[in-house]
Each structure stands twice: as C-alpha cells, then as structure tokens.
Tab-separated table of C-alpha atoms and ligand atoms in Angstrom:
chain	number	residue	atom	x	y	z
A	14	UNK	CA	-0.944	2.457	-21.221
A	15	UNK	CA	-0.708	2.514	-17.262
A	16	UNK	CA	-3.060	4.166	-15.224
A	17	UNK	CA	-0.360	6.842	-13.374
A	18	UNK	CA	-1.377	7.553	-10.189
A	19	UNK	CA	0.051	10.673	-7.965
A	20	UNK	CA	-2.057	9.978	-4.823
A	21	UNK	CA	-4.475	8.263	-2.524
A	22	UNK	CA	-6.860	9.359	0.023
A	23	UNK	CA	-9.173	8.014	2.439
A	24	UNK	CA	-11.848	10.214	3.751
A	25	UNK	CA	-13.423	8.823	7.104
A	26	UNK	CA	-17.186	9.713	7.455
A	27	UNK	CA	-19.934	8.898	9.683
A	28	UNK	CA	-23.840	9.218	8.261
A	29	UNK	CA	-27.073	8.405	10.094
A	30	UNK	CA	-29.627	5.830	8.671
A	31	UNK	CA	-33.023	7.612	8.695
A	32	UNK	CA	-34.843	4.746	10.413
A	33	UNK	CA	-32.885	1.575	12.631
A	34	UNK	CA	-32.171	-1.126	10.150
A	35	UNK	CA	-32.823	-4.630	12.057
A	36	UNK	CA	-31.684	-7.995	10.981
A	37	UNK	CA	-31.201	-11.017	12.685
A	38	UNK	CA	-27.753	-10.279	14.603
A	39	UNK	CA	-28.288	-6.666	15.317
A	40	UNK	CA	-29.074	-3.271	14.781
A	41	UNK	CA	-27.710	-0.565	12.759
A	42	UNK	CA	-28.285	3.078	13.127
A	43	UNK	CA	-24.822	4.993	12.700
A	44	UNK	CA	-23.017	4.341	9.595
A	45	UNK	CA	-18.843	4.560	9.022
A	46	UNK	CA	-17.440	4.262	6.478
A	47	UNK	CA	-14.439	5.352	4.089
A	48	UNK	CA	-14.731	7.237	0.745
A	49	UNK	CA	-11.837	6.108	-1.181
A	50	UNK	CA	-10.419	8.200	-3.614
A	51	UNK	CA	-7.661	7.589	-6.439
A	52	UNK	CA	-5.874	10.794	-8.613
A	53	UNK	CA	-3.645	10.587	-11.376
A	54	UNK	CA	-1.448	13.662	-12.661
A	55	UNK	CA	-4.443	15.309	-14.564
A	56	UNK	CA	-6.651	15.986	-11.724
A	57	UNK	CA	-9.027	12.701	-12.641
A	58	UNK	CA	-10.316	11.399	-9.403
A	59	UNK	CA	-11.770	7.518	-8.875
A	60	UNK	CA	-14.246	7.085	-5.868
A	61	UNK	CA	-14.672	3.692	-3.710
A	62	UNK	CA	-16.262	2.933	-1.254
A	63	UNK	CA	-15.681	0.508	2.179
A	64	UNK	CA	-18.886	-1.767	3.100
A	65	UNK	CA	-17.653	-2.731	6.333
A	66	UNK	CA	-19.628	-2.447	9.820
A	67	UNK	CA	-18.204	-1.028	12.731
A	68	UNK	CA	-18.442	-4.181	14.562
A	69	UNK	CA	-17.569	-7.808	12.944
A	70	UNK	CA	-21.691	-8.632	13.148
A	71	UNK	CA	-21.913	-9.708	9.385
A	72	UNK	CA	-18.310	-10.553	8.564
A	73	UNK	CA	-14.872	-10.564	10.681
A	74	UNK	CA	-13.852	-7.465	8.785
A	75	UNK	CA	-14.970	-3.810	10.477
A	76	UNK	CA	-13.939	-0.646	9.447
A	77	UNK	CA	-11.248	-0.155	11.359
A	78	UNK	CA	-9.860	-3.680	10.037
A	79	UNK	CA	-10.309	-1.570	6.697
A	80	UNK	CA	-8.305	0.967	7.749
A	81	UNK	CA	-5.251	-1.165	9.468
A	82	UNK	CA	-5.222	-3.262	6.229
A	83	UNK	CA	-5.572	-0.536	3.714
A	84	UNK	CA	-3.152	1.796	5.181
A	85	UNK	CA	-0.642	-1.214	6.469
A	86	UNK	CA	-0.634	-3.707	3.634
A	87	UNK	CA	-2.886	-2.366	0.343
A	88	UNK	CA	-1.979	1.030	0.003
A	89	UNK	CA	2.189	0.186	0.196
A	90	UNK	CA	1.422	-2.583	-2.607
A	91	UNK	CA	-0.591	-0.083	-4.869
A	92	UNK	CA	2.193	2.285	-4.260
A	93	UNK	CA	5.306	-0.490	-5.698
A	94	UNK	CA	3.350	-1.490	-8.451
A	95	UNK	CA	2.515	0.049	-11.848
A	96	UNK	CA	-0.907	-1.077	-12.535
A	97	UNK	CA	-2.411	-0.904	-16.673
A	98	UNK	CA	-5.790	-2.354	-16.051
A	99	UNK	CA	-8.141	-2.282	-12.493
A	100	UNK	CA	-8.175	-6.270	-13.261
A	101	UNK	CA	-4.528	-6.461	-12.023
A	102	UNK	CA	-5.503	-5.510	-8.554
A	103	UNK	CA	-7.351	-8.464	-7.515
A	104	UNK	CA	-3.929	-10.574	-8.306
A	105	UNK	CA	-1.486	-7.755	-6.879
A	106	UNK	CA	-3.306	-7.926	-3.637
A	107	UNK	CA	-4.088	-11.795	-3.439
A	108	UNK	CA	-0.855	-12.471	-1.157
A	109	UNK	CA	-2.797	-10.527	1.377
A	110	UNK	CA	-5.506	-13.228	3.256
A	111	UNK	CA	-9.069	-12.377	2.825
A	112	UNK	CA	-10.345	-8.740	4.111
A	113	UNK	CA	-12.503	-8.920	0.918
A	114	UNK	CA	-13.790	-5.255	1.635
A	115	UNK	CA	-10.764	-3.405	2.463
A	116	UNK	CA	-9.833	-4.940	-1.357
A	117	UNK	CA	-13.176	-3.862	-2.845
A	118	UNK	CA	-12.635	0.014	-1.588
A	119	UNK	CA	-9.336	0.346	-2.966
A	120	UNK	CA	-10.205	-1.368	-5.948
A	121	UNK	CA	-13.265	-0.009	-6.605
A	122	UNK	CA	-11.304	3.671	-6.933
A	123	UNK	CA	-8.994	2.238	-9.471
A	124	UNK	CA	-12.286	1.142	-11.906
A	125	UNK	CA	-13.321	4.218	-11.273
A	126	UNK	CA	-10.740	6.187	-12.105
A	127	UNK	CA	-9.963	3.945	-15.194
A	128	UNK	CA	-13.726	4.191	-16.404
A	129	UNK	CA	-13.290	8.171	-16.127
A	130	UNK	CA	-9.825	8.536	-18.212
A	131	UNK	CA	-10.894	5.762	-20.915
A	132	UNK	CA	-14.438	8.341	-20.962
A	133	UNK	CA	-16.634	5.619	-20.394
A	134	UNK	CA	-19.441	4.508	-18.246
A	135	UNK	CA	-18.345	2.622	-15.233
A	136	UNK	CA	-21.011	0.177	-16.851
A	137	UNK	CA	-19.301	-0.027	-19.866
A	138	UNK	CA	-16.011	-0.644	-18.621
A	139	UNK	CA	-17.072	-3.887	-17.012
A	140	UNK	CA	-18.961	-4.735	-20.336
A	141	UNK	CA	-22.727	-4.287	-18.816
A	142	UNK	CA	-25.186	-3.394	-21.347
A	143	UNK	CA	-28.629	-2.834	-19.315
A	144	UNK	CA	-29.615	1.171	-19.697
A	145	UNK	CA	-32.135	0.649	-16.913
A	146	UNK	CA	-32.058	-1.756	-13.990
A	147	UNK	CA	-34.886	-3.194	-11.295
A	148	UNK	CA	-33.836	-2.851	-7.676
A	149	UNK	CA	-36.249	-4.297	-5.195
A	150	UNK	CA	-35.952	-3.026	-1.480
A	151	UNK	CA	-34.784	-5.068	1.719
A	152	UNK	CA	-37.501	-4.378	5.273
A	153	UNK	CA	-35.293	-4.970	8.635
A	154	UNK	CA	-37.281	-7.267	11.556
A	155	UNK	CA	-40.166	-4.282	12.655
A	156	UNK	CA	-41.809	-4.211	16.422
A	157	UNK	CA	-45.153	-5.634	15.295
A	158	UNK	CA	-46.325	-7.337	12.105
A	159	UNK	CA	-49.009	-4.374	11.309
A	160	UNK	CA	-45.632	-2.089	11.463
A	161	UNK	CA	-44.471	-4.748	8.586
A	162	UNK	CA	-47.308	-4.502	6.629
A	163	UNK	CA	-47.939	-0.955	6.332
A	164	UNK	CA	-43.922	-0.532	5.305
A	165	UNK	CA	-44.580	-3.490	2.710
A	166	UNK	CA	-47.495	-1.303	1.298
A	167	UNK	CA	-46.138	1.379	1.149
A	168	UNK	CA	-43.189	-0.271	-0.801
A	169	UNK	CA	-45.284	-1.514	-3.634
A	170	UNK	CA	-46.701	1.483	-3.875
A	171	UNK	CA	-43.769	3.269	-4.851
A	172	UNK	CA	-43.209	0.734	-7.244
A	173	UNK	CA	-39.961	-1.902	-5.891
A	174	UNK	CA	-39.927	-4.861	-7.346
A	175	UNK	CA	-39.624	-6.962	-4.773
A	176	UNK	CA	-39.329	-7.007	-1.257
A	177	UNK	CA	-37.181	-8.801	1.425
A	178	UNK	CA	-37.935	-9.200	4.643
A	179	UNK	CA	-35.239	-10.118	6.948
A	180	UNK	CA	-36.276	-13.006	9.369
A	181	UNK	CA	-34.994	-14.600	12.522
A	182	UNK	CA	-36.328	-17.343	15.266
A	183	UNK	CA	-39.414	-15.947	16.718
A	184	UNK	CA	-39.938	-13.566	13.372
A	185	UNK	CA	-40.273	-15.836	10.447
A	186	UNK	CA	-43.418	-18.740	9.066
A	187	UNK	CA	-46.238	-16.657	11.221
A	188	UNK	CA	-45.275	-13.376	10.040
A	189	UNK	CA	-44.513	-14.332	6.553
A	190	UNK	CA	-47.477	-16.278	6.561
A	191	UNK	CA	-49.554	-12.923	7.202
A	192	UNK	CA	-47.631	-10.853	5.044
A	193	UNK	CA	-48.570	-13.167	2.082
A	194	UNK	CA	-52.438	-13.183	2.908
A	195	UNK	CA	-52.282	-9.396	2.771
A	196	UNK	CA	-49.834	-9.673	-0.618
A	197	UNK	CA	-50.652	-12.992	-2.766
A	198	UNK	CA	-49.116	-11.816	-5.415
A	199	UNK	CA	-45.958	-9.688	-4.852
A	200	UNK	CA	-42.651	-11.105	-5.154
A	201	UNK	CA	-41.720	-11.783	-1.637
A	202	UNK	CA	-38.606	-13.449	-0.212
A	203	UNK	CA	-36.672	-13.942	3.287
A	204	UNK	CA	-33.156	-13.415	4.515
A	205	UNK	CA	-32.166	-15.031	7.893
A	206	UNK	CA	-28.676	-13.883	7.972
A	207	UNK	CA	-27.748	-17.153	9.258
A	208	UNK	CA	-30.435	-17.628	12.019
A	209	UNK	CA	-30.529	-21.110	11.860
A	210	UNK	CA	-29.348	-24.331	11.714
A	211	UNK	CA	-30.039	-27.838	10.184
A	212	UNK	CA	-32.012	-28.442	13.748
A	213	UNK	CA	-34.585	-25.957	12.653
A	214	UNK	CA	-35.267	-28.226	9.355
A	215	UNK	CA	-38.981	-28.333	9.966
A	216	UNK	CA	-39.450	-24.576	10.535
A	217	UNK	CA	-37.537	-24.065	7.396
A	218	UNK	CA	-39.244	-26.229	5.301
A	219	UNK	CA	-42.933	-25.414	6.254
A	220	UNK	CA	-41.387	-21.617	4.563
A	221	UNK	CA	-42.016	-23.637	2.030
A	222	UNK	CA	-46.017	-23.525	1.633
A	223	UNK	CA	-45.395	-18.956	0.877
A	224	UNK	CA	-44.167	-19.155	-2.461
A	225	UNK	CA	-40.765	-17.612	-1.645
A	226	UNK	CA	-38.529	-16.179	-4.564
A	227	UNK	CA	-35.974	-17.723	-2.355
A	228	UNK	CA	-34.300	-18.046	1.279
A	229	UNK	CA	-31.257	-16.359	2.094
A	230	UNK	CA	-28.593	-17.573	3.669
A	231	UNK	CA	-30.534	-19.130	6.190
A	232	UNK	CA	-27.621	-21.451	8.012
A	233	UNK	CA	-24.463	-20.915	8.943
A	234	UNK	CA	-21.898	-18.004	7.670
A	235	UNK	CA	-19.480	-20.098	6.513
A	236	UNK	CA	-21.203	-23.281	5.454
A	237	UNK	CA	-22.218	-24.781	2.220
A	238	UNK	CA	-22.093	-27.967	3.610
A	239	UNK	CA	-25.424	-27.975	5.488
A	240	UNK	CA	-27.159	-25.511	2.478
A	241	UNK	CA	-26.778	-28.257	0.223
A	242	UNK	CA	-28.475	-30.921	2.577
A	243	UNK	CA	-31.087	-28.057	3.239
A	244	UNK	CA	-31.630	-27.543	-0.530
A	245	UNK	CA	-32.255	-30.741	-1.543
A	246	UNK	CA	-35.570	-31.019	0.095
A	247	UNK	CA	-36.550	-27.849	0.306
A	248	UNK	CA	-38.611	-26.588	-2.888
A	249	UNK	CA	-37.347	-22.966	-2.157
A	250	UNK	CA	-34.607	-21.811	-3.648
A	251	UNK	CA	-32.035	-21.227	-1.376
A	252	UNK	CA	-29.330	-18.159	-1.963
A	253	UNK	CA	-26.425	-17.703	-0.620
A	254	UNK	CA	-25.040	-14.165	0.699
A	255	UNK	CA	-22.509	-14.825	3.697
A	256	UNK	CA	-21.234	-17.929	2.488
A	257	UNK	CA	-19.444	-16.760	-0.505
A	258	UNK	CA	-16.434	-14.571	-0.668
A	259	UNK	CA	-14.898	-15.420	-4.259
A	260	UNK	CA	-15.124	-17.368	-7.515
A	261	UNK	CA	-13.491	-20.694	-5.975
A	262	UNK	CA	-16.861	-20.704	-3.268
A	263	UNK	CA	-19.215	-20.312	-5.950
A	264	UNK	CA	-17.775	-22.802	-8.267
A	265	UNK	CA	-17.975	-25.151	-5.021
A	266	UNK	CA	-21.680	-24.249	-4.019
A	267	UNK	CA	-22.638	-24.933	-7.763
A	268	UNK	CA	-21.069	-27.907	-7.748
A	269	UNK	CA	-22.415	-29.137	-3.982
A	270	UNK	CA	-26.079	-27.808	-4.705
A	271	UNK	CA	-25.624	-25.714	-2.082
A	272	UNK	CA	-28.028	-22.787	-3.500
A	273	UNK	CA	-29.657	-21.804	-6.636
A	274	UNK	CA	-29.107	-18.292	-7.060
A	275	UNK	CA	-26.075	-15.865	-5.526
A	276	UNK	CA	-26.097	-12.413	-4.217
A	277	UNK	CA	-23.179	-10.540	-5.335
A	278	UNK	CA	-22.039	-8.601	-3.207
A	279	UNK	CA	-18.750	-6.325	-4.388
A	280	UNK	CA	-17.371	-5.976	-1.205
A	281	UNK	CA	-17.916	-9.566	0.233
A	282	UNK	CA	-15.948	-10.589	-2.820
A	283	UNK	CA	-13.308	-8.833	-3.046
A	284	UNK	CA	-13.590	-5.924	-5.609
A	285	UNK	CA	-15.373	-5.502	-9.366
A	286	UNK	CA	-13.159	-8.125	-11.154
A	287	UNK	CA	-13.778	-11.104	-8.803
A	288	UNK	CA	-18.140	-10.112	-9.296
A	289	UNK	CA	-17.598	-9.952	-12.874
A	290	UNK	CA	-16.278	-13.599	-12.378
A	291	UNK	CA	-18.407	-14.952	-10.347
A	292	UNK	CA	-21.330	-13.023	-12.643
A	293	UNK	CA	-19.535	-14.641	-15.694
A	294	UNK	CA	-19.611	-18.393	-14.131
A	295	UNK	CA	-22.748	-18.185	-12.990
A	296	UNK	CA	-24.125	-17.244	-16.605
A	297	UNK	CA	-22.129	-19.855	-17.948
A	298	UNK	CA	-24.243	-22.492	-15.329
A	299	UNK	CA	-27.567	-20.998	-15.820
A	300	UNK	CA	-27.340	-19.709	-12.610
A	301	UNK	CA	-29.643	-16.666	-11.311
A	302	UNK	CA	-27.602	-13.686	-9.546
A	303	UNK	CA	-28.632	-10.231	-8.254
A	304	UNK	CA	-26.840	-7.343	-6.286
A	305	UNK	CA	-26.707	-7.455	-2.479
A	306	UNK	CA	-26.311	-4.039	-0.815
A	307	UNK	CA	-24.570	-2.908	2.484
A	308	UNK	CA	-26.419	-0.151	3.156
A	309	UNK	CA	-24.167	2.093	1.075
A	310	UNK	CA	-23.909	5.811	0.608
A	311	UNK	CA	-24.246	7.112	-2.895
A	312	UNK	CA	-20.672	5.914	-4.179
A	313	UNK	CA	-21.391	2.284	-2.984
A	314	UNK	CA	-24.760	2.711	-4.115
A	315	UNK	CA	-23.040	4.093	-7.442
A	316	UNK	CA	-20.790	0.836	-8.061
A	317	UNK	CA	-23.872	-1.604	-7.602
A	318	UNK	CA	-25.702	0.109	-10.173
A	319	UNK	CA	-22.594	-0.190	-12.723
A	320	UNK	CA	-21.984	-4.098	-11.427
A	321	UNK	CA	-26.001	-4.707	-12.045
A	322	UNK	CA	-25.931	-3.764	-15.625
A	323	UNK	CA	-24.217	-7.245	-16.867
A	324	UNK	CA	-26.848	-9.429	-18.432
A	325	UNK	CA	-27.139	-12.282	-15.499
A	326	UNK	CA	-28.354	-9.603	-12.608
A	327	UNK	CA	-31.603	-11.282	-13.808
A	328	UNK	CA	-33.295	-10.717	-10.607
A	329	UNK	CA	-34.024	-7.143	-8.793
A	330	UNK	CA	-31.098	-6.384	-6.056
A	331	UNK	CA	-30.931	-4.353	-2.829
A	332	UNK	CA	-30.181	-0.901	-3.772
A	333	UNK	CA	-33.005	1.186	-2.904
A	334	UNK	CA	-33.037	4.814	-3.659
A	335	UNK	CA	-30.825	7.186	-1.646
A	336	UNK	CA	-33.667	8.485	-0.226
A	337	UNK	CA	-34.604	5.547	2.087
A	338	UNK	CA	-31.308	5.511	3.717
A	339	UNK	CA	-30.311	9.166	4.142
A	340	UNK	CA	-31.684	12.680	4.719
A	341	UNK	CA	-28.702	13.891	2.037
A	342	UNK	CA	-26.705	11.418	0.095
A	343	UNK	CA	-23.168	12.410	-0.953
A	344	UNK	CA	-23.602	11.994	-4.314
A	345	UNK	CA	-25.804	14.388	-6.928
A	346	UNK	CA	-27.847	13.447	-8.974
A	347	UNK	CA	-28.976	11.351	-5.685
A	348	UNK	CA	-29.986	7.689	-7.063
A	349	UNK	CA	-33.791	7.678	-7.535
A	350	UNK	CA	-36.456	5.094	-7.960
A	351	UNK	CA	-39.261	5.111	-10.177
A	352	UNK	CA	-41.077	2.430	-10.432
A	353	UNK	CA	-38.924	-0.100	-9.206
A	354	UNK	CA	-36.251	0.955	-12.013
A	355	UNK	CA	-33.316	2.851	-11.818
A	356	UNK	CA	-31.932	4.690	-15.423
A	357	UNK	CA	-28.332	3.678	-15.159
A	358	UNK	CA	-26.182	7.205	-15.792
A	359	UNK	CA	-24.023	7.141	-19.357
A	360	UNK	CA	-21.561	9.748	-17.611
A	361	UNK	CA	-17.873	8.838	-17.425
A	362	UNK	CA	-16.836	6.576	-14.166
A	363	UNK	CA	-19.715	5.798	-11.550
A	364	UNK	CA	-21.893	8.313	-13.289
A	365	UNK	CA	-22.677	10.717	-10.059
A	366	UNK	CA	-20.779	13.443	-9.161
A	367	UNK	CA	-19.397	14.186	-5.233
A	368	UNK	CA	-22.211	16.648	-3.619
A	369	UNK	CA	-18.700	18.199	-2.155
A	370	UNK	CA	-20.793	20.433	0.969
A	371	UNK	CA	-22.466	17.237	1.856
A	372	UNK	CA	-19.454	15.117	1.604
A	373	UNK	CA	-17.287	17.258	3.665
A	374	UNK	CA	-20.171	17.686	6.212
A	375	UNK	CA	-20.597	14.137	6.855
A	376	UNK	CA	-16.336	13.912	6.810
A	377	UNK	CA	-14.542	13.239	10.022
A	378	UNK	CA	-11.018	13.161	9.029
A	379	UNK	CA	-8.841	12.634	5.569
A	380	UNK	CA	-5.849	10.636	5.090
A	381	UNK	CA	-3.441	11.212	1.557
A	382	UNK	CA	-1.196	9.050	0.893
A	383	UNK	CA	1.742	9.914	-1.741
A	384	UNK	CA	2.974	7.572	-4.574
B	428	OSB	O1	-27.770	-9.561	4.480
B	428	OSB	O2	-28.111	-8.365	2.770
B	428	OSB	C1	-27.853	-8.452	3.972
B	428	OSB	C2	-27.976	-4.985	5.601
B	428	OSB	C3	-26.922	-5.092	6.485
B	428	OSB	C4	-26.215	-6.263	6.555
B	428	OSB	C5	-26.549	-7.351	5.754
B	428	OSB	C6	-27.594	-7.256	4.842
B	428	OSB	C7	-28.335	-6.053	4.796
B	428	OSB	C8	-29.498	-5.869	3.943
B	428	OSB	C9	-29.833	-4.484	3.468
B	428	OSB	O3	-30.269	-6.764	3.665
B	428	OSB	C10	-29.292	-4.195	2.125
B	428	OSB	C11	-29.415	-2.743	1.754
B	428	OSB	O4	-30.523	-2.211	1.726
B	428	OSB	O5	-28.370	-2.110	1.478
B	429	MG	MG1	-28.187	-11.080	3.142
C-alpha cells in the first residue's frame, strides 16, 4: 500500500489575533501562515499547517523560509518519492538541514491524509488513546499587573487548567509574586522565552519561593549547557521549549539534567513522527511532556489535539480554544473548551472539517503543485 498522491497545494493566509500576544522578544498581532494541503486520486484531502513567524523572533525559520524551502527543496523530494507510511517523511527529508517547520507542514498533510484513507482518527493513527484532553492557557506580558490578574481570573473561571504567564527582566518575581497571593492554589508556571542568562542566577532562583509547575526555557535558545547548571540548584523544574528541535536534543538534555519536563512542540521538531519519538523516550525515562502551541489556526490547533492524546502528555498544554485567538477559526466544529478539557473528535484525519467561506476569506493566494 502507498499513499498515491496527485497534488499539493499551499494556501497563503493572513488572520488577526483578537488581542496583541506579548512575550519576551516581541509582539504579535498579524498572523501568516500556510494551510498545507495533500490529495490523492480519490478526492481525499490531508491538511497541515506552518507554525512559523513572519520574522525569525522565536526561531531562524519565518514563513517565507517555509515557503523557499517547501517549494525549493521539500515539495521536489515528495514529488520523486513514493511514500507507504507518513513515518518515511521525516527520513526522506533529513538530507535537508534543519527548517523543522517547513518539515512539520508538509508532513503534517501526509498524516493527515493517511489517517483519512486508513478511516481513522488522526489520534489513532499515531496510537493515542486519551478521548478527552486538559489544555491549560498561555497570558502574554500585560501593561499593568491588575490587567494580569483580572485575565488570570477570568481564566480559571472558564475552567483552564493551568495558566502560563510569559515573563521577562523587569516582569517576572514581583509580578508572579502578586499573582500567587491573589491565586495560592492554581497551577501557575512561567515562560521567559530565553530572557536570561546564568548572570541572573539569583533572580531565577528566588522564582523559587512561588511554587512554580516549572520555568520555561528561561536561558539561552540554543543551550542546554547552562539549563543543566541552572537546574541543579534550582528546586523548580525547569522545561525546555526553544532548546530542543529533535530526539538526539532530548536524549542529550535527559542525559545532562538540563530540564525535567519537555514541551513538544510539532513544528519545532520537525513533524508528527519525530514528537511521537521524543513522546516515546521521554515515557521510557519517566519524563513529564505536554503540547506547546504557536498560536495556531484551527488545523494546527487540530494536530496538537491528535499529538496530545498519547499517554505521556501528562501535563495540560497550550492550546486554548479557538475562540481566544480568532473572531472565526477556519475549521468547524471550532475547538472548544469546557472546563479546561477538550473531547478529542473520533472523525477520520484531524477530526474538523475546512469552514471553506472562512478559509478562503482569510486566503491570500494558492499555490498547486503537480506530482
Ligand atoms: O514560547 O510557547 C511559546 C507564543 C508565541 C511564541 C512562543 C510561544 C508562545 C506561547 C503561546 O506561549 C502558545 C499558544 O497559545 O499558542
Ligand atoms: Mg515557550
């Protein structure tokens, strides 16, 4: 069995975030992005999406580094090669260095499309069991901490399960500090986006008086070096989101100390197969994971559900209900919250259908490409 496919397209769109989302290196407002979309000869179509920023803030990559590699280098190797199983991908494209995301879009299209000719769950197809899964939410930097506070109530009203609260010099112990005198009790944790560095030791560790869940990548993107020396006197758990971009990093942060738990991330890693992996290991070690988000639009949004259904996504991730992003999603049903869980859908493939007037509103331009 192969999975035959007649065509590729890549839909460029643009959406607006309802509200400014602020983290430690910048702001984000307008979101672009490409819908990726595999066909086969009966008319089954496989949706991905890219997670890449329009500026190289988080990661080198940017969307239109997604594009040039995609189009350039991907897309031609997806077109030469027959491909049976979406695991294949991840090896077909490993010649190509890095650009982690511009892999996860295609790939994510080709699980998709798999999951929805083999008539099974997206969920299923990567061997997740969970019927229902926690999501907590993640609060960007606010102008004042009673801005912060009324967001954080209103959060636990609706019922997430935790919340994040990104942090940066100037925006971190004093404000986290309050925060936990108005919530004792709620799960609470901190993501500096790599803020800091080993000079700020004493800042960090004082974080360690709030009862954290855990720290986020709070030194450098590319280090695990320094996280390990930070770890091992700090009684916070320290997680690592920037850092790691494939099994090989997290087997080396494991074996370093470098964090305790790992945010997964599909698109940081490279596609489906290389989470399942680094899921897989992790379990293996006794290691906590959960699902990082990119402040997706319903297909992104779609995948991370599926991903979070495999037994070690022990604690609650980042994806929020469509509704805290967007005014319209592109996807219907739209993904819903209610209290703090979302019912993962049993429907063939990612489980939510294209909302096709709302995707072609919020499409610029669409590319096909012919195998
Ligand atoms: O570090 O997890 C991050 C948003 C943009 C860039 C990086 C990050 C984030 C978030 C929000 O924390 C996650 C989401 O709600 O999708
Ligand atoms: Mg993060």
């Amino acid at each position: 069995m192969t999975i035959p496919m007649k065509q590729f397209k890549l839909h460029k769109l643009t959406m607006r975030l309802k509200n400014p989302f602020r983290t430690s290196f910048g702001t984000f407002q307008e979101k672009e992005f490409f819908i990726t979309e595999a066909i086969d000869y009966e008319g089954n179509r496989g949706f991905g999406e890219s997670v890449a920023f329009s500026s190289p803030w988080y990661s080198e990559e940017t969307v239109m580094t997604n594009l040039h590699v995609m189009e350039d280098f991907l897309i031609p190797i997806l077109k030469e090669n027959e491909i049976k199983h979406p695991d294949q991908v991840t090896e077909l494209f490993r010649p190509i260095r890095r650009n982690n995301m511009a892999k996860a879009a295609l790939e994510g299209a080709i699980w998709d499309l798999y999951a929805k000719r083999e008539n099974l769950s997206l969920a299923k197809a990567l061997g997740g069991g969970k019927k229902e899964i926690d999501v907590g939410i993640s609060i960007g930097i606010k102008p004042t901490i009673p801005d912060l506070i009324e967001k954080i109530h209103q959060f636990v009203e609706e019922g997430y399960k935790r919340i994040k609260l990104k942090i940066k010099p100037g925006w971190d112990y004093e404000v986290l500090k309050e925060v936990r005198k108005h919530f004792p009790d709620t799960p609470i944790m901190a993501d500096a986006n790599s803020a800091y560095t080993l000079n700020d030791m004493d800042k960090l560790q004082q974080l360690d008086e709030l009862n954290l869940m855990m720290i986020e990548q709070p030194l450098a993107h590319d280090d695990i070096v320094d996280h390990a020396k930070l770890q091992s006197v700090m009684k916070t758990p320290i997680c690592l989101d920037e850092s790691i971009h494939s099994i090989e990093d997290t087997k080396k942060a494991y074996e370093l100390g470098s964090c305790k738990i790992i945010n997964i991330k599909i698109g940081r890693v490279g596609g489906l197969t290389e989470a399942k992996k680094i899921h897989d290991f992790c379990q293996e070690k006794g290691m906590e994971v959960w699902c990082g988000g990119m402040l997706e639009a319903g297909v992104g949004r779609a995948h991370n559900i599926a991903l979070t259904t495999l037994n070690q996504f022990v604690l609650p991730g980042d994806t929020a209900g469509s509704s805290q992003y967007w005014e319209k999603d592109i996807i219907k049903p739209e993904v819903v919250v209610e209290n703090g869980v979302i019912d993962v859908p049993e429907r063939p493939g990612i489980g939510y259908e294209i909302d096709e007037k709302a995707f072609n509103h919020f499409t610029e331009w669409t590319k096909n490409y012919h195998f």
